[in-house]
Amino acid sequence: MALSGMLVVALIAGGAGGLVGATASSSGDEEAAPDQGPQMNEPPPEAPQRDPDTIAGVAQRVSPSVVYIGSASPVIPGGGSGFVIEGDYVVTNDHVSSELEDGGIQIEYSNGSLSDATVVGADPTSDLAVLALEDPIDVEPLEFGDSDEVIVGDEVIAIGAPLGLAGTVTQGIISATDRPVSPEGEDVGQFYALQTDAAINPGNSGGPLVDLQGRVIGVNSMIITMGGYMGEGTGNIGLGFAIPSSEAQTVVERLIENEGATYADIGAEFDLSSPTAGAVIVDEPGAVERGGPADEAGLEPGDVITSLDTRRVNSGQELLAMLRDRSPGDEVELVYRRDGETVTTDIVLGASDD
């Protein structure tokens, strides 16, 4: 489950089975999906209103802006969640939209209204995608909050379509911040996630994790499950992970502007399977990009980076996650080991699209 402090998790689009051991449930399997398809659970019109700062009040305000995302083709299974932002765009996970795009994407609002949708932009490395609606209805767009201000113990609400049950609301707390995760898959990258015990299950992918003001502080993407272990099921065990809004908002804005997403890069290849503590640069010619940031700072193949801006680095995966919190052009302090000696240097980060 953990590799030198980096959790290896899987993604959660609609209808998922589990992986053996303590891995996260991937959303592609169908065994848990209800045969009857997504079910709306909107309260009746006469439902009493709740105070806006209560869980029920937040759910009443936010739920109409959360949508179920499925395929326009009846032969393509799977699905997920998303939420409407300014401009009638819908934010979701790339692993949701990419599985549905070939058959056409259709979204369903909480009142049952339907609209076809097209992908405006997608970034597999951050697992985010933006959809444009062909027939939007008038709902209040959700706003991003500041995930950097979130602390452990803050109450949060997850809204989405677990197992196709659209409009489902669950509540919990932030159980950890800056949790380094490495989603399974060739394209997804490493980043620091918000960890929550709010129940998140396959189908919640792409849905919002909101605070008690109804602001989106994370995009629900991953869980860890005990599926296949000791006969346990593959659903939620209280370990869910969301892409922080501080990263999601930046990526979403770039996708809408058709700029693509760029990330800070050090210009070196790391041995992600090394048992050595620290980020080990592959000890081969060409592992350090000639003229790149690491080369300019004097790093060489075989060096082991142990600290970034005074923060300890446990592995190459963890360093990559740390870099996701930085921007191209930032100057950072690196500490690395070479032949038993410790060296401190400053490095100006470059840019990469993965």
Short mmCIF file of C-alpha atoms in Angstrom, two decimals:
data_model
loop_
_atom_site.label_atom_id
_atom_site.label_comp_id
_atom_site.label_asym_id
_atom_site.label_seq_id
_atom_site.Cartn_x
_atom_site.Cartn_y
_atom_site.Cartn_z
CA MET A 1 0.00 0.00 0.00
CA ALA A 2 2.87 2.36 0.63
CA LEU A 3 6.14 2.81 -1.17
CA SER A 4 8.54 4.90 0.94
CA GLY A 5 5.65 7.04 2.16
CA MET A 6 3.86 7.18 -1.21
CA LEU A 7 0.42 5.53 -1.25
CA VAL A 8 -0.40 3.60 -4.41
CA VAL A 9 -4.11 4.01 -5.09
CA ALA A 10 -6.49 3.36 -7.96
CA LEU A 11 -9.23 5.41 -9.55
CA ILE A 12 -12.98 5.26 -8.93
CA ALA A 13 -15.28 5.74 -11.90
CA GLY A 14 -18.69 4.03 -11.82
CA GLY A 15 -19.21 0.40 -10.90
CA ALA A 16 -15.98 -0.95 -9.47
CA GLY A 17 -14.42 -4.16 -8.29
CA GLY A 18 -11.39 -4.42 -6.07
CA LEU A 19 -7.75 -5.23 -6.43
CA VAL A 20 -6.10 -7.84 -4.25
CA GLY A 21 -4.54 -6.39 -1.13
CA ALA A 22 -4.79 -2.87 0.23
CA THR A 23 -5.08 -1.03 -3.06
CA ALA A 24 -7.71 1.41 -4.19
CA SER A 25 -10.78 0.27 -6.06
CA SER A 26 -10.70 0.94 -9.78
CA SER A 27 -13.97 2.16 -11.20
CA GLY A 28 -14.04 0.20 -14.42
CA ASP A 29 -15.59 -3.10 -13.25
CA GLU A 30 -19.35 -3.63 -13.30
CA GLU A 31 -20.11 -6.12 -10.57
CA ALA A 32 -21.40 -3.53 -8.07
CA ALA A 33 -23.39 -1.34 -10.50
CA PRO A 34 -27.18 -1.53 -10.09
CA ASP A 35 -28.97 -3.04 -13.08
CA GLN A 36 -31.54 -0.26 -13.16
CA GLY A 37 -28.98 2.49 -13.81
CA PRO A 38 -28.58 5.78 -11.97
CA GLN A 39 -31.32 6.65 -9.49
CA MET A 40 -32.13 10.21 -8.50
CA ASN A 41 -32.72 10.83 -4.82
CA GLU A 42 -33.90 14.44 -4.91
CA PRO A 43 -36.04 15.46 -1.94
CA PRO A 44 -39.65 16.28 -2.79
CA PRO A 45 -40.45 19.97 -3.51
CA GLU A 46 -42.14 20.32 -0.12
CA ALA A 47 -38.99 19.23 1.74
CA PRO A 48 -38.29 21.68 4.58
CA GLN A 49 -35.40 24.06 4.14
CA ARG A 50 -32.41 23.76 6.47
CA ASP A 51 -30.07 26.42 7.79
CA PRO A 52 -27.44 27.13 5.11
CA ASP A 53 -24.50 26.29 7.37
CA THR A 54 -25.75 22.81 8.28
CA ILE A 55 -24.87 19.62 6.39
CA ALA A 56 -28.42 19.41 5.05
CA GLY A 57 -28.37 23.09 4.08
CA VAL A 58 -25.10 22.77 2.17
CA ALA A 59 -26.38 19.63 0.43
CA GLN A 60 -29.58 21.40 -0.64
CA ARG A 61 -27.58 24.29 -2.14
CA VAL A 62 -24.81 22.28 -3.78
CA SER A 63 -26.58 19.14 -5.06
CA PRO A 64 -28.35 20.79 -8.06
CA SER A 65 -24.91 21.74 -9.42
CA VAL A 66 -23.56 18.16 -9.19
CA VAL A 67 -24.21 15.94 -12.22
CA TYR A 68 -24.08 12.29 -13.15
CA ILE A 69 -21.84 11.59 -16.16
CA GLY A 70 -22.55 8.60 -18.37
CA SER A 71 -22.31 7.44 -21.95
CA ALA A 72 -24.81 8.41 -24.61
CA SER A 73 -24.40 4.86 -25.91
CA PRO A 74 -26.26 2.13 -23.99
CA VAL A 75 -23.52 -0.40 -24.73
CA ILE A 76 -20.76 1.53 -22.93
CA PRO A 77 -20.78 0.89 -19.16
CA GLY A 78 -19.32 2.99 -16.41
CA GLY A 79 -19.83 6.56 -15.39
CA GLY A 80 -18.95 9.07 -12.75
CA SER A 81 -19.70 12.45 -11.29
CA GLY A 82 -18.94 16.07 -12.03
CA PHE A 83 -19.90 19.58 -11.02
CA VAL A 84 -20.89 22.75 -12.84
CA ILE A 85 -18.63 25.82 -12.67
CA GLU A 86 -18.87 29.30 -14.17
CA GLY A 87 -19.50 29.29 -17.92
CA ASP A 88 -21.62 26.10 -17.88
CA TYR A 89 -18.51 23.95 -17.82
CA VAL A 90 -18.44 20.66 -15.94
CA VAL A 91 -15.33 19.52 -14.05
CA THR A 92 -14.70 15.80 -13.69
CA ASN A 93 -11.87 13.27 -13.71
CA ASP A 94 -10.03 12.40 -16.90
CA HIS A 95 -10.46 8.72 -16.11
CA VAL A 96 -14.23 9.29 -16.20
CA SER A 97 -14.47 11.24 -19.46
CA SER A 98 -11.84 9.20 -21.33
CA GLU A 99 -13.79 5.97 -20.78
CA LEU A 100 -17.01 7.50 -22.12
CA GLU A 101 -15.86 9.81 -24.89
CA ASP A 102 -15.93 7.31 -27.75
CA GLY A 103 -19.66 6.68 -27.32
CA GLY A 104 -20.55 10.29 -26.61
CA ILE A 105 -20.93 11.81 -23.16
CA GLN A 106 -24.28 12.61 -21.58
CA ILE A 107 -24.80 14.32 -18.25
CA GLU A 108 -27.86 14.18 -16.02
CA TYR A 109 -28.79 16.96 -13.61
CA SER A 110 -30.33 16.25 -10.22
CA ASN A 111 -33.81 17.10 -11.58
CA GLY A 112 -33.46 14.55 -14.39
CA SER A 113 -32.64 17.02 -17.19
CA LEU A 114 -30.18 15.68 -19.76
CA SER A 115 -27.50 17.30 -21.90
CA ASP A 116 -24.90 16.00 -24.28
CA ALA A 117 -21.37 17.12 -23.50
CA THR A 118 -18.01 17.32 -25.22
CA VAL A 119 -14.51 17.37 -23.77
CA VAL A 120 -13.01 20.87 -23.81
CA GLY A 121 -9.69 19.69 -22.46
CA ALA A 122 -8.22 16.86 -20.44
CA ASP A 123 -5.03 16.35 -18.51
CA PRO A 124 -4.34 12.69 -17.70
CA THR A 125 -1.36 13.48 -15.46
CA SER A 126 -3.58 15.42 -13.04
CA ASP A 127 -6.63 13.21 -13.79
CA LEU A 128 -8.81 16.23 -14.57
CA ALA A 129 -11.09 17.05 -17.49
CA VAL A 130 -13.46 19.88 -18.43
CA LEU A 131 -16.69 19.29 -20.36
CA ALA A 132 -18.84 21.76 -22.31
CA LEU A 133 -22.62 21.27 -22.15
CA GLU A 134 -24.76 21.46 -25.30
CA ASP A 135 -28.03 22.11 -23.44
CA PRO A 136 -27.19 23.53 -20.01
CA ILE A 137 -29.89 24.43 -17.51
CA ASP A 138 -29.73 27.28 -15.04
CA VAL A 139 -27.96 26.08 -11.89
CA GLU A 140 -25.70 27.97 -9.52
CA PRO A 141 -22.07 27.33 -10.51
CA LEU A 142 -19.86 26.00 -7.74
CA GLU A 143 -16.78 27.94 -6.70
CA PHE A 144 -13.36 26.63 -5.75
CA GLY A 145 -12.25 27.18 -2.19
CA ASP A 146 -8.68 27.34 -0.92
CA SER A 147 -7.44 23.84 -0.09
CA ASP A 148 -4.25 25.33 1.36
CA GLU A 149 -6.36 26.64 4.26
CA VAL A 150 -7.84 23.22 5.06
CA ILE A 151 -6.72 21.54 8.28
CA VAL A 152 -7.23 18.08 9.74
CA GLY A 153 -10.62 17.84 11.43
CA ASP A 154 -12.47 20.22 9.11
CA GLU A 155 -15.91 18.92 8.20
CA VAL A 156 -16.47 18.12 4.52
CA ILE A 157 -19.24 16.79 2.29
CA ALA A 158 -18.86 14.52 -0.74
CA ILE A 159 -21.61 14.57 -3.39
CA GLY A 160 -21.78 12.30 -6.41
CA ALA A 161 -23.10 9.07 -7.91
CA PRO A 162 -21.52 6.11 -6.09
CA LEU A 163 -22.47 2.88 -7.89
CA GLY A 164 -24.70 4.96 -10.16
CA LEU A 165 -26.83 6.33 -7.30
CA ALA A 166 -26.82 9.97 -8.37
CA GLY A 167 -27.33 12.72 -5.81
CA THR A 168 -25.78 10.78 -2.94
CA VAL A 169 -24.45 12.93 -0.09
CA THR A 170 -21.93 11.73 2.51
CA GLN A 171 -20.26 13.62 5.31
CA GLY A 172 -16.96 13.33 7.17
CA ILE A 173 -13.81 15.19 8.04
CA ILE A 174 -10.44 15.89 6.51
CA SER A 175 -8.41 13.09 8.06
CA ALA A 176 -5.05 14.14 6.56
CA THR A 177 -3.62 16.77 4.26
CA ASP A 178 -0.63 16.59 1.93
CA ARG A 179 -1.01 12.84 1.63
CA PRO A 180 1.38 11.69 -1.13
CA VAL A 181 -0.46 9.40 -3.54
CA SER A 182 0.48 7.68 -6.77
CA PRO A 183 -2.62 6.66 -8.74
CA GLU A 184 -2.37 3.44 -10.71
CA GLY A 185 -2.09 3.96 -14.46
CA GLU A 186 0.53 4.95 -16.99
CA ASP A 187 -0.51 8.57 -17.44
CA VAL A 188 -1.47 9.77 -13.99
CA GLY A 189 1.15 11.51 -11.91
CA GLN A 190 2.07 11.77 -8.26
CA PHE A 191 0.64 14.51 -6.07
CA TYR A 192 -0.38 15.43 -2.53
CA ALA A 193 -4.05 14.70 -1.90
CA LEU A 194 -6.63 15.60 0.70
CA GLN A 195 -7.57 12.49 2.67
CA THR A 196 -11.13 12.16 3.97
CA ASP A 197 -13.27 9.63 5.78
CA ALA A 198 -16.41 10.84 3.98
CA ALA A 199 -17.74 7.77 2.20
CA ILE A 200 -16.44 7.75 -1.39
CA ASN A 201 -17.16 4.78 -3.63
CA PRO A 202 -16.84 3.86 -7.31
CA GLY A 203 -18.91 6.42 -9.21
CA ASN A 204 -17.93 9.32 -6.93
CA SER A 205 -15.02 10.07 -9.27
CA GLY A 206 -15.07 13.68 -10.43
CA GLY A 207 -17.60 14.81 -7.84
CA PRO A 208 -16.90 17.68 -5.45
CA LEU A 209 -15.59 17.54 -1.91
CA VAL A 210 -16.99 20.73 -0.36
CA ASP A 211 -16.59 22.61 2.89
CA LEU A 212 -19.44 23.89 5.07
CA GLN A 213 -19.69 27.01 2.90
CA GLY A 214 -20.33 24.86 -0.16
CA ARG A 215 -16.96 25.69 -1.75
CA VAL A 216 -15.15 22.97 -3.67
CA ILE A 217 -11.91 22.15 -1.85
CA GLY A 218 -11.21 18.91 -3.70
CA VAL A 219 -12.19 16.71 -6.64
CA ASN A 220 -12.91 13.16 -5.44
CA SER A 221 -10.78 10.66 -7.35
CA MET A 222 -9.44 7.68 -5.42
CA ILE A 223 -9.99 5.28 -2.54
CA ILE A 224 -8.09 2.53 -0.80
CA THR A 225 -10.06 -0.66 -0.30
CA MET A 226 -9.49 -4.05 1.28
CA GLY A 227 -10.97 -5.76 -1.79
CA GLY A 228 -9.78 -9.34 -2.18
CA TYR A 229 -8.17 -9.41 1.27
CA MET A 230 -9.60 -11.78 3.88
CA GLY A 231 -12.89 -11.88 1.96
CA GLU A 232 -13.53 -8.18 2.52
CA GLY A 233 -15.62 -6.15 0.08
CA THR A 234 -14.28 -3.58 -2.35
CA GLY A 235 -16.09 -0.46 -1.15
CA ASN A 236 -15.22 2.44 1.09
CA ILE A 237 -13.21 1.80 4.24
CA GLY A 238 -12.83 5.43 5.25
CA LEU A 239 -9.77 6.23 3.12
CA GLY A 240 -10.74 8.51 0.24
CA PHE A 241 -8.55 10.98 -1.64
CA ALA A 242 -9.34 14.17 -3.50
CA ILE A 243 -7.29 16.37 -5.81
CA PRO A 244 -6.81 19.63 -3.86
CA SER A 245 -8.62 22.66 -5.26
CA SER A 246 -5.34 24.62 -5.32
CA GLU A 247 -4.14 22.29 -8.08
CA ALA A 248 -7.50 21.55 -9.67
CA GLN A 249 -8.45 25.19 -10.22
CA THR A 250 -5.16 25.98 -11.93
CA VAL A 251 -5.43 22.98 -14.26
CA VAL A 252 -9.10 23.64 -15.04
CA GLU A 253 -8.46 27.27 -15.96
CA ARG A 254 -5.64 26.26 -18.29
CA LEU A 255 -7.78 23.60 -19.95
CA ILE A 256 -10.59 26.08 -20.55
CA GLU A 257 -8.13 28.53 -22.06
CA ASN A 258 -6.78 25.70 -24.25
CA GLU A 259 -3.31 26.23 -22.85
CA GLY A 260 -2.84 22.71 -21.53
CA ALA A 261 -1.34 22.02 -18.15
CA THR A 262 2.33 22.46 -17.33
CA TYR A 263 4.18 21.34 -14.22
CA ALA A 264 7.42 22.12 -12.49
CA ASP A 265 10.24 19.83 -13.62
CA ILE A 266 13.75 19.19 -12.42
CA GLY A 267 15.15 17.72 -15.62
CA ALA A 268 16.22 14.35 -14.25
CA GLU A 269 15.03 10.75 -14.37
CA PHE A 270 14.46 9.02 -11.03
CA ASP A 271 14.66 5.39 -10.02
CA LEU A 272 11.15 5.03 -8.59
CA SER A 273 11.75 1.47 -7.41
CA SER A 274 14.94 2.16 -5.45
CA PRO A 275 14.83 1.11 -1.78
CA THR A 276 17.27 3.91 -0.91
CA ALA A 277 15.81 6.70 1.21
CA GLY A 278 15.57 9.79 -0.96
CA ALA A 279 14.99 10.52 -4.64
CA VAL A 280 17.64 8.54 -6.52
CA ILE A 281 18.64 9.88 -9.93
CA VAL A 282 19.11 6.96 -12.31
CA ASP A 283 22.82 6.14 -12.48
CA GLU A 284 23.05 6.09 -16.27
CA PRO A 285 24.25 8.52 -18.93
CA GLY A 286 21.45 10.84 -19.99
CA ALA A 287 19.52 10.57 -16.73
CA VAL A 288 20.21 14.25 -16.15
CA GLU A 289 18.95 16.39 -19.02
CA ARG A 290 21.80 18.36 -20.55
CA GLY A 291 21.24 22.06 -19.92
CA GLY A 292 18.21 21.33 -17.73
CA PRO A 293 17.61 22.59 -14.18
CA ALA A 294 19.37 19.67 -12.45
CA ASP A 295 22.35 19.91 -14.81
CA GLU A 296 22.65 23.65 -14.26
CA ALA A 297 22.58 23.09 -10.49
CA GLY A 298 25.40 20.54 -10.71
CA LEU A 299 23.48 17.30 -10.11
CA GLU A 300 24.71 14.09 -11.71
CA PRO A 301 23.42 10.55 -12.32
CA GLY A 302 23.48 8.55 -9.08
CA ASP A 303 22.93 11.56 -6.80
CA VAL A 304 20.29 11.12 -4.08
CA ILE A 305 18.06 14.13 -3.30
CA THR A 306 17.14 14.12 0.39
CA SER A 307 15.46 17.48 0.92
CA LEU A 308 13.43 20.09 -0.98
CA ASP A 309 13.13 23.50 0.70
CA THR A 310 14.00 21.92 4.08
CA ARG A 311 11.29 19.25 3.64
CA ARG A 312 12.54 15.68 3.80
CA VAL A 313 12.31 13.61 0.61
CA ASN A 314 11.73 9.89 1.17
CA SER A 315 11.52 8.66 -2.43
CA GLY A 316 11.52 9.70 -6.06
CA GLN A 317 7.72 9.46 -6.11
CA GLU A 318 7.49 11.78 -3.14
CA LEU A 319 9.78 14.34 -4.79
CA LEU A 320 7.59 14.29 -7.91
CA ALA A 321 4.57 14.94 -5.70
CA MET A 322 6.37 17.85 -4.05
CA LEU A 323 7.15 19.35 -7.44
CA ARG A 324 3.43 19.35 -8.27
CA ASP A 325 3.03 22.00 -5.57
CA ARG A 326 5.61 24.22 -7.28
CA SER A 327 5.49 26.24 -10.50
CA PRO A 328 7.95 26.45 -13.40
CA GLY A 329 10.46 29.19 -12.67
CA ASP A 330 10.36 28.74 -8.88
CA GLU A 331 13.73 28.68 -7.17
CA VAL A 332 14.06 25.95 -4.54
CA GLU A 333 16.78 24.61 -2.27
CA LEU A 334 17.86 21.02 -2.77
CA VAL A 335 20.00 18.87 -0.50
CA TYR A 336 21.55 15.78 -2.07
CA ARG A 337 24.12 13.09 -1.30
CA ARG A 338 27.02 12.09 -3.52
CA ASP A 339 29.71 9.59 -2.53
CA GLY A 340 28.84 9.97 1.15
CA GLU A 341 28.96 13.79 1.12
CA THR A 342 25.99 16.12 1.55
CA VAL A 343 25.64 19.07 -0.82
CA THR A 344 23.17 21.96 -0.73
CA THR A 345 22.29 23.86 -3.90
CA ASP A 346 19.63 26.15 -5.35
CA ILE A 347 17.78 25.16 -8.51
CA VAL A 348 15.36 27.01 -10.80
CA LEU A 349 12.61 24.63 -11.83
CA GLY A 350 11.84 24.01 -15.47
CA ALA A 351 8.52 23.08 -17.12
CA SER A 352 7.01 19.81 -18.31
CA ASP A 353 3.59 18.71 -19.52
CA ASP A 354 3.68 15.46 -17.51
#
